[in-house]
Amino acid sequence: MAEGRLQATVEVFLKPGVLDVQGKAVEKALHGLGWPGVSDVRVGKTIRFALDPADPAGAEAEVRDMCERLLANTIIESYRVEIA
Amino acid sequence: MAEGRLQATVEVFLKPGVLDVQGKAVEKALHGLGWPGVSDVRVGKTIRFALDPADPAGAEAEVRDMCERLLANTIIESYRVEIA
């Protein structure tokens, strides 16, 4: 059922205000390598997958459900879903 | 110098063919939660930052240089740069 297959992309980032230690480490390293103009570094996750949805019209809602239940920790993380 | 500031987004993924164990784990978990239609899961990193480039025209080349030197392990990872 390759025709019914969708491509989902989920971006998960720490919410603004939550300290991003990985981002801070990358920022410090970039400054050290000679890029002082870099600031506000945030590091997030991107999850990509193929999806053969039960109901194509509800694919985005289905992926949001996956985020709520597994892919994101919604206490500290926000997510963005893209379906193509 | 807020006018000169650009927003950079870097996506880093394992190259096709490189085993993505984190992706496999997510896939198995989604199957277990009742989404058997999910396949080909890949987990990557997204790095976002503000950039005050030495030379605005060369900003993308500058960010590519950051990827080569720090943000990606180009032996096993590929990256995509977006400047806005």
XYZ file of C-alpha atoms in Angstrom:
168
model
C 0.000 0.000 0.000
C 2.707 2.438 -1.031
C 0.128 4.950 -2.349
C -1.347 5.405 1.131
C 2.036 6.136 2.683
C 2.746 9.517 4.147
C 6.011 11.044 5.330
C 5.877 12.488 8.834
C 8.411 14.864 10.368
C 8.306 15.738 14.053
C 10.516 18.413 15.611
C 10.918 18.355 19.381
C 12.543 21.261 21.215
C 12.854 22.220 24.835
C 10.307 24.927 25.649
C 11.594 28.511 25.798
C 12.740 29.140 29.341
C 13.885 25.573 29.923
C 17.685 25.543 30.191
C 19.193 23.817 27.145
C 22.548 22.575 28.414
C 23.399 20.889 25.117
C 22.726 24.161 23.325
C 24.931 26.035 25.799
C 27.746 23.522 25.244
C 27.507 23.879 21.455
C 27.467 27.675 21.780
C 30.595 27.675 23.931
C 32.360 25.315 21.518
C 31.470 27.491 18.503
C 32.758 30.592 20.318
C 35.954 28.681 21.072
C 36.353 27.712 17.418
C 36.255 31.368 16.383
C 32.565 32.138 15.834
C 31.727 34.741 18.485
C 28.640 35.860 16.506
C 26.671 32.745 17.439
C 24.007 33.026 20.164
C 20.758 31.490 21.441
C 21.726 27.953 20.431
C 18.970 25.369 20.948
C 19.386 21.686 20.200
C 16.328 19.597 19.392
C 15.354 16.237 17.986
C 13.849 15.552 14.596
C 12.015 12.273 14.041
C 11.142 11.238 10.486
C 9.101 8.221 9.510
C 6.815 6.691 6.919
C 3.220 6.263 7.987
C 0.472 4.086 6.585
C -2.349 5.705 8.534
C -5.585 3.991 9.544
C -7.357 7.146 8.359
C -5.351 9.453 6.003
C -7.454 12.495 6.943
C -6.578 11.948 10.595
C -2.846 11.390 10.024
C -1.757 14.637 11.664
C -3.914 13.973 14.744
C -2.450 10.470 14.881
C 1.115 11.803 14.828
C 0.234 14.403 17.494
C -1.022 11.527 19.621
C 2.355 9.777 19.127
C 4.083 12.962 20.303
C 1.909 13.214 23.414
C 2.397 9.559 24.301
C 6.018 8.887 23.334
C 7.998 11.327 21.215
C 7.900 14.447 23.391
C 7.944 15.129 27.094
C 5.300 17.836 27.004
C 6.158 19.101 30.479
C 9.406 20.555 29.164
C 9.279 20.053 25.397
C 7.168 21.439 22.570
C 6.714 19.736 19.216
C 5.832 20.558 15.642
C 4.307 18.057 13.211
C 4.604 18.118 9.434
C 2.904 15.612 7.132
C 3.869 15.358 3.459
C 23.433 44.864 15.674
C 20.055 43.152 15.579
C 19.534 44.026 11.879
C 22.491 41.918 10.828
C 21.290 38.873 12.699
C 20.327 35.746 10.827
C 18.558 32.613 12.030
C 20.362 29.387 11.175
C 18.851 25.900 11.293
C 21.005 22.820 10.890
C 19.564 19.306 10.560
C 21.904 16.403 11.187
C 20.883 12.838 10.321
C 22.722 9.553 10.128
C 23.491 8.756 6.495
C 21.228 6.233 4.753
C 22.676 2.800 5.353
C 24.046 3.675 8.790
C 22.060 1.759 11.409
C 19.910 4.163 13.421
C 19.406 2.335 16.727
C 17.456 5.209 18.261
C 15.131 5.162 15.264
C 14.688 1.395 15.592
C 13.830 1.774 19.280
C 11.248 4.480 18.556
C 9.745 2.339 15.777
C 9.407 -0.674 18.063
C 7.832 1.471 20.793
C 5.303 2.981 18.357
C 4.373 -0.502 17.120
C 3.915 -1.565 20.724
C 1.656 1.419 21.416
C -0.664 0.385 18.591
C 0.737 2.077 15.486
C 1.819 -0.790 13.220
C 1.760 1.507 10.154
C 4.951 3.314 11.186
C 8.194 2.393 9.394
C 11.632 3.733 8.425
C 12.004 5.813 11.584
C 15.128 8.018 11.645
C 16.063 10.241 14.557
C 18.226 13.275 13.937
C 19.371 16.466 15.626
C 18.263 19.976 14.831
C 20.449 22.875 15.931
C 19.015 26.398 15.806
C 20.907 29.583 16.527
C 21.162 33.277 15.882
C 24.148 34.362 13.849
C 25.784 37.737 13.466
C 27.983 36.810 10.513
C 31.315 38.407 9.668
C 30.101 38.484 6.053
C 26.303 38.123 5.532
C 26.741 36.848 1.960
C 28.952 34.079 3.262
C 26.683 33.066 6.151
C 25.673 29.723 4.677
C 29.291 28.793 3.932
C 30.154 29.804 7.497
C 27.454 27.522 8.950
C 28.570 24.676 6.671
C 32.047 25.143 8.066
C 30.587 24.851 11.617
C 28.932 21.576 10.564
C 32.162 20.173 9.160
C 34.161 21.173 12.225
C 31.737 20.562 15.084
C 28.037 19.961 14.477
C 28.152 16.825 12.321
C 30.321 13.747 12.172
C 30.544 13.662 8.383
C 31.831 10.086 8.335
C 28.397 8.823 9.341
C 26.157 11.894 9.314
C 24.813 14.221 6.649
C 23.585 17.740 7.297
C 21.298 20.354 5.787
C 21.667 24.092 6.409
C 18.921 26.687 6.244
C 19.467 30.415 6.745
C 16.545 32.771 7.266
